[in-house]
CSV table of C-alpha atoms and ligand atoms in Angstrom, one decimal:
chain,number,residue,atom,x,y,z
A,1,MET,CA,35.1,-9.1,84.8
A,2,LYS,CA,34.3,-5.9,82.9
A,3,MET,CA,31.0,-5.4,81.1
A,4,PRO,CA,31.0,-3.4,77.9
A,5,LYS,CA,29.6,0.1,78.4
A,6,LYS,CA,27.0,-0.5,75.7
A,7,LEU,CA,25.5,-3.5,77.5
A,8,VAL,CA,25.3,-1.6,80.8
A,9,PHE,CA,23.5,1.2,79.0
A,10,LEU,CA,21.0,-1.3,77.4
A,11,ILE,CA,20.3,-2.9,80.7
A,12,ILE,CA,19.6,0.5,82.3
A,13,ILE,CA,17.2,1.4,79.4
A,14,ALA,CA,15.4,-1.9,79.9
A,15,LEU,CA,15.0,-1.3,83.6
A,16,ILE,CA,13.6,2.2,83.1
A,17,SER,CA,11.1,0.9,80.5
A,18,LEU,CA,10.1,-1.8,82.9
A,19,LEU,CA,9.5,0.7,85.7
A,20,ILE,CA,7.5,2.9,83.4
A,21,TRP,CA,5.4,-0.1,82.3
A,22,ILE,CA,4.7,-1.1,85.9
A,23,TYR,CA,3.8,2.5,86.8
A,24,HIS,CA,1.3,2.6,83.9
A,25,THR,CA,-0.3,-0.7,84.5
A,26,SER,CA,-0.8,0.0,88.2
A,27,ASN,CA,-2.2,3.4,87.3
A,28,PHE,CA,-4.7,1.8,85.0
A,29,ASP,CA,-5.8,-0.5,87.8
A,30,TYR,CA,-6.2,2.5,90.0
A,31,ASN,CA,-8.5,4.2,87.5
A,32,SER,CA,-10.6,1.2,87.0
A,33,SER,CA,-11.1,0.6,90.7
A,34,VAL,CA,-12.4,4.2,91.0
A,35,LEU,CA,-14.9,3.4,88.4
A,36,VAL,CA,-15.9,0.2,90.2
A,37,LEU,CA,-16.3,2.0,93.4
A,38,LYS,CA,-19.1,4.1,91.9
A,39,GLN,CA,-20.7,1.1,90.4
A,40,ASN,CA,-20.7,-0.9,93.6
A,41,ASN,CA,-22.4,1.9,95.4
A,42,TYR,CA,-25.8,0.9,94.4
A,43,PHE,CA,-26.2,-1.0,97.6
A,44,ARG,CA,-25.8,2.0,99.7
A,45,SER,CA,-29.0,3.8,98.7
A,46,THR,CA,-32.3,2.2,99.6
A,47,LEU,CA,-36.0,2.8,99.1
A,48,ILE,CA,-37.3,1.1,102.2
A,49,GLN,CA,-35.4,0.3,105.4
A,50,PRO,CA,-36.5,-2.1,108.1
A,51,SER,CA,-38.2,-0.6,111.1
A,52,ASN,CA,-35.7,1.1,113.4
A,53,THR,CA,-36.4,-1.2,116.3
A,54,SER,CA,-35.2,-4.3,114.4
A,55,CYS,CA,-31.8,-4.3,116.1
A,56,ASN,CA,-32.6,-2.5,119.4
A,57,ARG,CA,-32.0,-5.5,121.6
A,58,ASN,CA,-28.5,-6.6,120.7
A,59,PRO,CA,-29.6,-9.5,118.6
A,60,PHE,CA,-28.0,-12.9,118.8
A,61,LEU,CA,-28.7,-13.6,115.2
A,62,VAL,CA,-29.7,-11.6,112.1
A,63,ILE,CA,-31.2,-13.5,109.2
A,64,ILE,CA,-31.0,-11.8,105.8
A,65,ILE,CA,-33.0,-13.4,103.0
A,66,THR,CA,-32.6,-12.4,99.4
A,67,SER,CA,-36.1,-12.3,97.9
A,68,TYR,CA,-37.4,-11.4,94.5
A,69,VAL,CA,-39.8,-8.4,95.0
A,70,GLY,CA,-42.7,-10.4,93.6
A,71,HIS,CA,-42.3,-13.4,96.0
A,72,VAL,CA,-44.9,-12.3,98.4
A,73,GLU,CA,-46.0,-15.8,99.2
A,74,LEU,CA,-42.5,-17.0,99.9
A,75,ARG,CA,-42.0,-14.2,102.4
A,76,SER,CA,-45.3,-15.0,104.0
A,77,ALA,CA,-44.2,-18.7,104.3
A,78,HIS,CA,-41.0,-17.6,106.1
A,79,ARG,CA,-43.0,-15.5,108.5
A,80,ARG,CA,-45.4,-18.3,109.2
A,81,ALA,CA,-42.6,-20.9,109.7
A,82,MET,CA,-40.8,-18.5,112.1
A,83,PRO,CA,-43.2,-15.9,113.5
A,84,PRO,CA,-41.6,-12.5,114.3
A,85,ASP,CA,-42.6,-12.7,118.0
A,86,TYR,CA,-41.1,-16.1,118.4
A,87,LEU,CA,-37.9,-14.9,116.7
A,88,ALA,CA,-37.8,-11.7,118.9
A,89,SER,CA,-38.2,-13.9,122.0
A,90,LEU,CA,-34.9,-15.5,121.0
A,91,ARG,CA,-33.2,-12.2,120.1
A,92,VAL,CA,-33.3,-13.1,116.4
A,93,THR,CA,-34.0,-10.5,113.7
A,94,ARG,CA,-35.0,-11.3,110.1
A,95,ILE,CA,-35.1,-9.0,107.1
A,96,PHE,CA,-35.9,-9.6,103.4
A,97,LEU,CA,-33.7,-8.1,100.7
A,98,LEU,CA,-35.7,-6.7,97.8
A,99,ALA,CA,-35.0,-4.5,94.8
A,100,LYS,CA,-37.0,-2.2,92.6
A,101,ILE,CA,-39.9,-3.7,90.7
A,102,PRO,CA,-38.8,-4.4,87.1
A,103,THR,CA,-40.8,-2.6,84.4
A,104,ASN,CA,-42.0,-5.9,82.9
A,105,GLU,CA,-43.5,-7.1,86.2
A,106,ARG,CA,-47.3,-7.0,86.2
A,107,TYR,CA,-48.2,-8.9,89.3
A,108,ILE,CA,-46.9,-6.6,92.0
A,109,THR,CA,-47.1,-2.9,92.8
A,110,GLN,CA,-44.9,-0.7,94.9
A,111,GLU,CA,-48.0,0.1,97.0
A,112,ALA,CA,-48.3,-3.5,98.0
A,113,ILE,CA,-44.6,-3.6,99.0
A,114,ASN,CA,-45.1,-0.4,101.0
A,115,ASP,CA,-48.0,-2.1,102.8
A,116,GLU,CA,-45.9,-5.1,103.5
A,117,ASN,CA,-43.3,-2.8,105.0
A,118,ASN,CA,-45.9,-1.0,107.1
A,119,THR,CA,-47.2,-4.3,108.4
A,120,TYR,CA,-44.0,-6.1,109.2
A,121,GLY,CA,-41.2,-3.6,109.1
A,122,ASP,CA,-38.8,-6.3,107.8
A,123,ILE,CA,-38.2,-5.1,104.3
A,124,LEU,CA,-34.9,-3.6,103.0
A,125,GLN,CA,-35.5,-2.5,99.4
A,126,GLY,CA,-32.6,-1.3,97.2
A,127,SER,CA,-32.9,1.4,94.6
A,128,PHE,CA,-31.6,-0.8,91.8
A,129,PHE,CA,-33.8,-3.0,89.6
A,130,GLU,CA,-34.5,-6.6,90.3
A,131,ASN,CA,-32.3,-8.7,87.9
A,132,TYR,CA,-30.1,-11.7,88.5
A,133,ARG,CA,-27.2,-9.6,87.2
A,134,ASN,CA,-27.9,-7.2,90.1
A,135,LEU,CA,-27.9,-9.9,92.8
A,136,THR,CA,-24.4,-9.0,93.9
A,137,HIS,CA,-25.7,-5.5,94.8
A,138,LYS,CA,-28.6,-7.0,96.8
A,139,HIS,CA,-26.3,-9.5,98.6
A,140,LEU,CA,-23.9,-6.6,99.6
A,141,MET,CA,-26.8,-4.4,100.6
A,142,GLY,CA,-27.9,-7.1,103.1
A,143,LEU,CA,-24.4,-7.6,104.6
A,144,GLU,CA,-23.9,-3.8,104.8
A,145,TRP,CA,-27.2,-3.3,106.7
A,146,ALA,CA,-26.7,-6.2,109.0
A,147,SER,CA,-23.1,-5.4,109.8
A,148,SER,CA,-23.7,-1.7,110.4
A,149,ILE,CA,-27.2,-1.6,112.0
A,150,CYS,CA,-26.8,-4.9,113.9
A,151,LYS,CA,-23.1,-4.9,114.5
A,152,ASN,CA,-23.4,-6.2,118.0
A,153,ALA,CA,-25.1,-9.4,116.7
A,154,SER,CA,-23.1,-12.6,117.2
A,155,PHE,CA,-24.0,-14.0,113.8
A,156,ILE,CA,-25.5,-13.2,110.4
A,157,LEU,CA,-27.2,-16.0,108.5
A,158,LYS,CA,-27.6,-15.4,104.7
A,159,VAL,CA,-30.3,-17.5,103.0
A,160,ASP,CA,-32.4,-17.3,99.8
A,161,ASP,CA,-36.1,-17.1,99.9
A,162,ASP,CA,-36.5,-20.5,98.2
A,163,THR,CA,-34.2,-22.2,100.7
A,164,VAL,CA,-35.9,-24.4,103.3
A,165,PHE,CA,-34.1,-24.5,106.6
A,166,ASN,CA,-34.8,-25.9,110.1
A,167,PHE,CA,-34.8,-23.0,112.5
A,168,ASN,CA,-34.5,-25.0,115.7
A,169,ARG,CA,-31.4,-26.8,114.5
A,170,THR,CA,-29.9,-23.7,113.1
A,171,TYR,CA,-30.4,-21.9,116.4
A,172,ASN,CA,-29.0,-24.7,118.5
A,173,PHE,CA,-26.0,-25.1,116.2
A,174,LEU,CA,-25.2,-21.4,116.5
A,175,LYS,CA,-25.6,-21.5,120.3
A,176,LYS,CA,-22.8,-24.0,120.4
A,177,LEU,CA,-20.4,-22.0,118.2
A,178,PRO,CA,-17.8,-19.9,120.0
A,179,LYS,CA,-19.4,-16.4,120.2
A,180,GLY,CA,-16.3,-14.3,119.9
A,181,ASP,CA,-15.2,-15.7,116.5
A,182,LYS,CA,-15.0,-12.5,114.6
A,183,ASN,CA,-13.6,-14.2,111.5
A,184,LEU,CA,-16.4,-16.7,111.0
A,185,LEU,CA,-17.4,-17.6,107.4
A,186,MET,CA,-19.1,-21.0,107.3
A,187,GLY,CA,-21.2,-22.8,104.8
A,188,TYR,CA,-21.1,-25.4,102.0
A,189,VAL,CA,-17.7,-25.0,100.3
A,190,LEU,CA,-17.6,-25.4,96.6
A,191,ASN,CA,-14.1,-26.2,95.3
A,192,ASN,CA,-12.7,-26.3,91.8
A,193,THR,CA,-15.7,-24.8,90.1
A,194,LEU,CA,-15.1,-23.7,86.5
A,195,PRO,CA,-16.7,-20.7,84.8
A,196,ARG,CA,-19.3,-21.7,82.2
A,197,ARG,CA,-18.1,-20.6,78.7
A,198,ASN,CA,-21.0,-21.9,76.8
A,199,LYS,CA,-23.4,-19.2,75.7
A,200,GLN,CA,-26.5,-21.4,76.2
A,201,ASN,CA,-25.8,-21.7,79.9
A,202,LYS,CA,-27.6,-19.4,82.3
A,203,TRP,CA,-24.4,-19.0,84.1
A,204,TYR,CA,-22.4,-18.2,81.0
A,205,VAL,CA,-19.6,-15.8,81.8
A,206,THR,CA,-17.4,-13.9,79.3
A,207,PHE,CA,-13.7,-13.5,79.6
A,208,GLU,CA,-14.2,-9.8,80.1
A,209,GLU,CA,-16.4,-10.5,83.1
A,210,TYR,CA,-14.0,-13.1,84.6
A,211,ASN,CA,-10.7,-14.0,83.0
A,212,ARG,CA,-9.4,-16.8,85.1
A,213,ASN,CA,-10.0,-20.5,84.4
A,214,ILE,CA,-11.3,-21.5,87.7
A,215,TYR,CA,-13.3,-19.8,90.5
A,216,PRO,CA,-11.7,-19.6,94.0
A,217,PRO,CA,-13.4,-21.8,96.6
A,218,TYR,CA,-16.7,-20.2,97.6
A,219,LEU,CA,-19.8,-20.9,99.7
A,220,SER,CA,-23.2,-21.7,98.4
A,221,GLY,CA,-25.5,-18.7,98.8
A,222,TRP,CA,-28.3,-20.9,99.9
A,223,TYR,CA,-27.3,-20.7,103.5
A,224,TYR,CA,-24.1,-19.5,105.1
A,225,ILE,CA,-23.0,-18.0,108.4
A,226,ILE,CA,-20.8,-14.9,108.7
A,227,SER,CA,-19.8,-12.7,111.6
A,228,PRO,CA,-20.8,-9.0,111.4
A,229,LYS,CA,-17.1,-8.0,111.5
A,230,ILE,CA,-16.2,-10.0,108.4
A,231,ALA,CA,-19.4,-8.8,106.6
A,232,SER,CA,-18.4,-5.2,107.2
A,233,VAL,CA,-14.8,-5.8,106.0
A,234,MET,CA,-16.2,-7.5,102.9
A,235,CYS,CA,-18.5,-4.6,102.0
A,236,GLU,CA,-15.5,-2.3,102.3
A,237,GLU,CA,-13.4,-4.6,100.1
A,238,ALA,CA,-16.2,-4.8,97.5
A,239,MET,CA,-15.5,-1.2,96.6
A,240,TYR,CA,-12.1,-2.0,95.3
A,241,ASN,CA,-13.0,-5.1,93.3
A,242,THR,CA,-14.4,-5.3,89.8
A,243,TYR,CA,-18.1,-6.1,90.0
A,244,PHE,CA,-18.9,-9.7,89.2
A,245,TRP,CA,-22.6,-10.6,88.9
A,246,ILE,CA,-22.6,-14.1,90.3
A,247,ASP,CA,-23.2,-13.0,93.9
A,248,ASP,CA,-22.0,-15.9,96.0
A,249,ILE,CA,-18.9,-16.3,93.9
A,250,PHE,CA,-18.1,-12.6,94.2
A,251,VAL,CA,-18.9,-12.2,97.9
A,252,THR,CA,-17.8,-15.5,99.5
A,253,GLY,CA,-15.3,-16.4,96.8
A,254,LEU,CA,-13.5,-13.4,95.3
A,255,LEU,CA,-13.8,-11.0,98.2
A,256,SER,CA,-12.7,-13.6,100.8
A,257,GLU,CA,-9.8,-14.6,98.6
A,258,SER,CA,-8.6,-11.1,98.3
A,259,LEU,CA,-9.0,-10.7,102.1
A,260,GLY,CA,-7.2,-14.0,102.7
A,261,LEU,CA,-10.2,-15.4,104.7
A,262,LYS,CA,-10.6,-19.1,105.4
A,263,LEU,CA,-13.9,-20.7,104.5
A,264,LYS,CA,-15.2,-23.1,107.1
A,265,GLU,CA,-17.3,-26.2,106.2
A,266,LEU,CA,-20.7,-26.8,107.8
A,267,PRO,CA,-21.2,-30.4,109.0
A,268,LYS,CA,-22.0,-32.7,106.1
A,269,ASN,CA,-25.3,-33.8,107.5
A,270,PHE,CA,-26.6,-30.3,107.2
A,271,TRP,CA,-27.3,-30.5,103.5
A,272,LEU,CA,-29.9,-32.0,101.2
A,273,GLU,CA,-28.8,-31.1,97.7
A,274,TYR,CA,-32.1,-32.2,96.1
A,275,TYR,CA,-35.7,-31.2,96.7
A,276,GLU,CA,-36.7,-34.8,96.4
A,277,LEU,CA,-34.5,-35.8,99.4
A,278,LEU,CA,-36.0,-33.0,101.5
A,279,GLU,CA,-39.5,-34.1,100.6
A,280,CYS,CA,-38.6,-37.7,101.5
A,281,CYS,CA,-37.1,-36.6,104.8
A,282,LEU,CA,-40.3,-34.6,105.6
A,283,ARG,CA,-42.6,-37.5,104.6
A,284,ASP,CA,-40.7,-39.9,106.9
A,285,MET,CA,-41.1,-37.5,109.8
A,286,VAL,CA,-44.8,-37.3,109.3
A,287,THR,CA,-45.7,-40.9,108.3
A,288,LYS,CA,-43.0,-43.0,110.0
A,289,SER,CA,-42.2,-40.7,113.0
A,290,MET,CA,-38.6,-40.9,111.9
A,291,LYS,CA,-36.2,-38.1,112.7
A,292,CYS,CA,-34.9,-35.8,110.0
A,293,ASP,CA,-31.6,-34.4,111.0
A,294,TYR,CA,-30.8,-32.4,107.9
A,295,VAL,CA,-31.1,-28.7,108.2
A,296,VAL,CA,-31.0,-27.1,104.7
A,297,GLY,CA,-32.4,-27.9,101.3
A,298,PRO,CA,-34.2,-26.4,98.2
A,299,ASN,CA,-38.0,-25.9,98.2
A,300,GLY,CA,-38.4,-27.3,94.6
A,301,GLY,CA,-40.9,-24.5,93.9
A,302,ARG,CA,-43.2,-25.3,96.8
A,303,ASN,CA,-43.7,-22.1,98.7
A,304,ASN,CA,-45.1,-23.7,101.8
A,305,LEU,CA,-42.4,-26.3,102.3
A,306,ILE,CA,-40.5,-24.3,104.8
A,307,VAL,CA,-43.6,-24.2,107.0
A,308,GLU,CA,-44.3,-27.9,106.7
A,309,PHE,CA,-40.7,-28.8,107.3
A,310,ASN,CA,-40.4,-26.8,110.5
A,311,GLU,CA,-43.8,-27.9,111.8
A,312,ALA,CA,-43.0,-31.5,111.2
A,313,TYR,CA,-39.7,-31.2,113.0
A,314,ASN,CA,-41.3,-29.6,116.0
A,315,ASN,CA,-44.0,-32.2,116.1
A,316,CYS,CA,-41.4,-34.9,115.8
A,317,GLN,CA,-39.6,-33.4,118.8
A,318,ALA,CA,-42.8,-33.5,120.9
A,319,ARG,CA,-43.6,-37.0,119.7
A,320,ASN,CA,-40.2,-38.4,120.4
A,321,CYS,CA,-39.5,-39.6,116.8
A,322,THR,CA,-37.0,-42.4,116.3
A,323,GLN,CA,-33.6,-42.2,114.8
A,324,ARG,CA,-33.4,-43.2,111.1
A,325,PRO,CA,-31.9,-46.7,111.1
A,326,LYS,CA,-28.3,-46.8,109.8
A,327,ASP,CA,-29.2,-49.2,107.0
A,328,HIS,CA,-31.9,-46.8,105.7
A,329,ASP,CA,-29.7,-43.9,104.7
A,330,LEU,CA,-31.9,-41.1,103.3
A,331,LYS,CA,-29.6,-40.6,100.3
A,332,THR,CA,-29.9,-44.2,99.2
A,333,ASP,CA,-33.5,-44.7,100.2
A,334,CYS,CA,-35.1,-41.9,98.3
A,335,ILE,CA,-35.3,-41.6,94.5
A,336,VAL,CA,-34.1,-38.4,93.0
A,337,GLY,CA,-35.8,-37.8,89.7
A,338,LYS,CA,-34.8,-34.6,88.1
A,339,GLU,CA,-31.4,-33.1,87.8
A,340,ARG,CA,-31.2,-29.7,89.5
A,341,ALA,CA,-28.8,-26.8,89.4
A,342,ILE,CA,-28.6,-26.3,93.1
A,343,PHE,CA,-25.7,-24.0,93.3
A,344,SER,CA,-25.5,-20.8,91.3
A,345,ASP,CA,-23.1,-22.0,88.7
A,346,GLY,CA,-25.0,-25.1,87.8
A,347,GLN,CA,-22.0,-27.3,88.5
A,348,ALA,CA,-23.4,-29.4,91.2
A,349,GLU,CA,-26.1,-31.1,89.1
A,350,VAL,CA,-24.2,-34.3,89.0
A,351,HIS,CA,-25.4,-37.6,90.2
A,352,HIS,CA,-28.6,-39.3,90.0
A,353,ILE,CA,-29.2,-41.3,93.1
A,354,ASN,CA,-30.6,-44.7,92.4
A,355,MET,CA,-32.6,-47.1,94.6
B,401,NAG,C1,-37.4,5.4,115.3
B,401,NAG,O1,-38.0,6.3,114.4
B,401,NAG,C2,-38.9,7.1,115.0
B,401,NAG,C3,-39.5,8.0,113.9
B,401,NAG,O2,-39.7,7.3,112.8
B,401,NAG,C4,-38.3,8.0,116.1
B,401,NAG,O3,-39.2,8.8,116.7
B,401,NAG,C5,-37.6,7.1,117.1
B,401,NAG,O4,-36.8,7.8,118.0
B,401,NAG,C6,-36.6,6.1,116.4
B,401,NAG,N1,-36.1,5.2,117.4
B,401,NAG,C7,-34.8,4.9,117.4
B,401,NAG,C8,-34.4,3.9,118.5
B,401,NAG,O5,-34.0,5.4,116.7
B,402,NAG,C1,-42.1,1.7,106.0
B,402,NAG,O1,-42.7,1.5,107.3
B,402,NAG,C2,-42.4,2.4,108.3
B,402,NAG,C3,-43.2,2.0,109.5
B,402,NAG,O2,-42.9,0.7,109.9
B,402,NAG,C4,-42.7,3.8,107.9
B,402,NAG,O3,-42.3,4.7,108.9
B,402,NAG,C5,-42.1,4.1,106.5
B,402,NAG,O4,-42.4,5.4,106.1
B,402,NAG,C6,-42.4,3.0,105.5
B,402,NAG,N1,-41.8,3.3,104.3
B,402,NAG,C7,-42.4,3.4,103.1
B,402,NAG,C8,-41.6,3.7,101.9
B,402,NAG,O5,-43.6,3.2,103.1
B,403,NAG,C1,-29.3,-3.1,87.8
B,403,NAG,O1,-29.8,-2.0,88.4
B,403,NAG,C2,-29.5,-0.7,87.7
B,403,NAG,C3,-30.0,0.4,88.6
B,403,NAG,O2,-31.4,0.3,88.8
B,403,NAG,C4,-30.1,-0.7,86.4
B,403,NAG,O3,-29.8,0.5,85.7
B,403,NAG,C5,-29.6,-1.9,85.6
B,403,NAG,O4,-30.3,-2.0,84.3
B,403,NAG,C6,-29.8,-3.2,86.4
B,403,NAG,N1,-29.2,-4.3,85.6
B,403,NAG,C7,-29.8,-5.1,84.9
B,403,NAG,C8,-29.0,-6.2,84.2
B,403,NAG,O5,-31.0,-5.1,84.9
B,404,NAG,C1,-23.3,-2.4,121.0
B,404,NAG,O1,-22.7,-2.7,122.3
B,404,NAG,C2,-22.0,-1.7,122.9
B,404,NAG,C3,-21.4,-2.2,124.1
B,404,NAG,O2,-21.9,-3.3,124.6
B,404,NAG,C4,-23.0,-0.6,123.2
B,404,NAG,O3,-22.4,0.5,123.8
B,404,NAG,C5,-23.7,-0.1,121.9
B,404,NAG,O4,-24.7,0.8,122.1
B,404,NAG,C6,-24.3,-1.3,121.2
B,404,NAG,N1,-24.7,-0.8,119.8
B,404,NAG,C7,-25.9,-1.1,119.3
B,404,NAG,C8,-26.2,-0.6,118.0
B,404,NAG,O5,-26.7,-1.8,119.9
B,405,NAG,C1,-11.8,-27.3,99.5
B,405,NAG,O1,-10.6,-26.6,99.6
B,405,NAG,C2,-10.2,-26.3,100.9
B,405,NAG,C3,-9.0,-25.4,100.8
B,405,NAG,O2,-9.1,-24.5,99.8
B,405,NAG,C4,-9.9,-27.5,101.6
B,405,NAG,O3,-9.6,-27.2,103.0
B,405,NAG,C5,-11.2,-28.4,101.6
B,405,NAG,O4,-10.9,-29.6,102.2
B,405,NAG,C6,-11.7,-28.6,100.2
B,405,NAG,N1,-12.9,-29.3,100.3
B,405,NAG,C7,-13.3,-30.3,99.5
B,405,NAG,C8,-14.6,-30.9,99.6
B,405,NAG,O5,-12.5,-30.7,98.6
B,406,NAG,C1,-36.0,-26.1,119.9
B,406,NAG,O1,-35.0,-26.8,120.5
B,406,NAG,C2,-35.0,-26.7,121.9
B,406,NAG,C3,-33.9,-27.5,122.4
B,406,NAG,O2,-32.7,-26.8,122.4
B,406,NAG,C4,-36.3,-27.2,122.5
B,406,NAG,O3,-36.3,-27.0,123.9
B,406,NAG,C5,-37.4,-26.3,121.9
B,406,NAG,O4,-38.7,-26.8,122.4
B,406,NAG,C6,-37.4,-26.4,120.4
B,406,NAG,N1,-38.3,-25.5,119.9
B,406,NAG,C7,-39.3,-25.9,119.2
B,406,NAG,C8,-40.3,-24.8,118.7
B,406,NAG,O5,-39.4,-27.0,118.8
B,407,NAG,C1,-38.2,-40.7,124.2
B,407,NAG,O1,-37.4,-41.8,123.8
B,407,NAG,C2,-36.3,-42.0,124.8
B,407,NAG,C3,-35.4,-43.1,124.2
B,407,NAG,O2,-36.0,-43.8,123.2
B,407,NAG,C4,-36.8,-42.4,126.1
B,407,NAG,O3,-35.8,-42.5,127.0
B,407,NAG,C5,-37.8,-41.3,126.6
B,407,NAG,O4,-38.4,-41.6,127.8
B,407,NAG,C6,-38.9,-41.0,125.6
B,407,NAG,N1,-39.6,-39.8,126.0
B,407,NAG,C7,-40.9,-39.7,125.9
B,407,NAG,C8,-41.6,-38.5,126.3
B,407,NAG,O5,-41.6,-40.6,125.4
């Protein structure tokens, strides 16, 4: 079979145009990633670093806590729930991730933050302003610090300052994990989350910010575990990705997707999605000497809850609390009143739990 010369010619022209088009589009991508690189660099310059002894003793665990600069009381609650000396005795290091005081903030001064740094040496303050649209910078700043300064640590735990978690159970859980797992990325996996396209929603995202119809699976930023190795690879990868401001989706979703990482699920009995459930679990420990085996939940705006929760658990250990009876499941026994947006996209505010 013989093709007409004209047709061959047309095909060649088409192929050349296609190649030129591919070349131009990839060139465009290249240019935009260079821009992104500059933008993502915010997290590499800091105003305050944790004391240089923080990671001297090859820590077992590094806890990084994102904290709004004005949340002095919440940081104090974390320090009371898990005193620095106690943590040090277990080779655990904890630092708080802060940013610059926003111009409209009237209740906190940089002098107070400097004092806090001088007293505790557990502050890492970025040189970008506090804003929820800057949370990705803050999140990466923490991973970067932990994975470079404490790269010998076995695990990094990322939590928010308003997360309540049981330290004893966290520690014992991590002790049982295989130490050498350099690819560990484990938390509460959120699948099939859709971007909010309604302008009224706090998590409203434009198509320019994110143009796909679904987010990749990601981990709740409340509490997740990551190995220093993966954290460092992610910070590297972040330089070549377009900045996206919803931090847990960007870091544990988009970055781990582009790196082909697998998200592991924490045991189901770790999580209390609602503050009311945590409150109930705490009350039953105190008044009924009934064990509370859940590890993580929201503080519902109660700064001191993390102290009470850990104290009650430790007392319960000493008092030999009883197991919660099978027919008194917490999630059916407790009333959950208000709906809450527990994960950063507000998707998880689903069920009311009835008596
Ligand atoms: C920590 O910093 C002090 C000065 O601020 C310095 O003298 C000391 O050598 C440093 N220690 C380490 C382990 O880097
Ligand atoms: C933070 O505290 C350390 C001592 O722990 C001190 O060396 C450093 O200068 C302090 N930084 C600021 C900005 O105050
Ligand atoms: C994020 O931080 C940068 C650097 O401080 C600042 O210019 C910018 O306004 C902040 N973004 C928001 C949304 O506040
Ligand atoms: C990490 O461990 C290696 C080998 O065990 C050691 O040589 C190095 O000094 C440690 N690094 C830090 C930052 O502790
Ligand atoms: C979420 O998706 C992952 C794979 O992407 C799957 O392994 C996991 O079972 C899913 N979890 C839920 C709760 O659907
Ligand atoms: C934490 O758990 C261990 C058991 O692994 C127990 O021996 C220890 O007393 C607990 N610590 C506190 C403060 O309850
Ligand atoms: C705690 O309870 C277990 C089982 O109910 C029992 O075997 C143990 O002796 C108790 N320990 C104390 C200190 O009461």
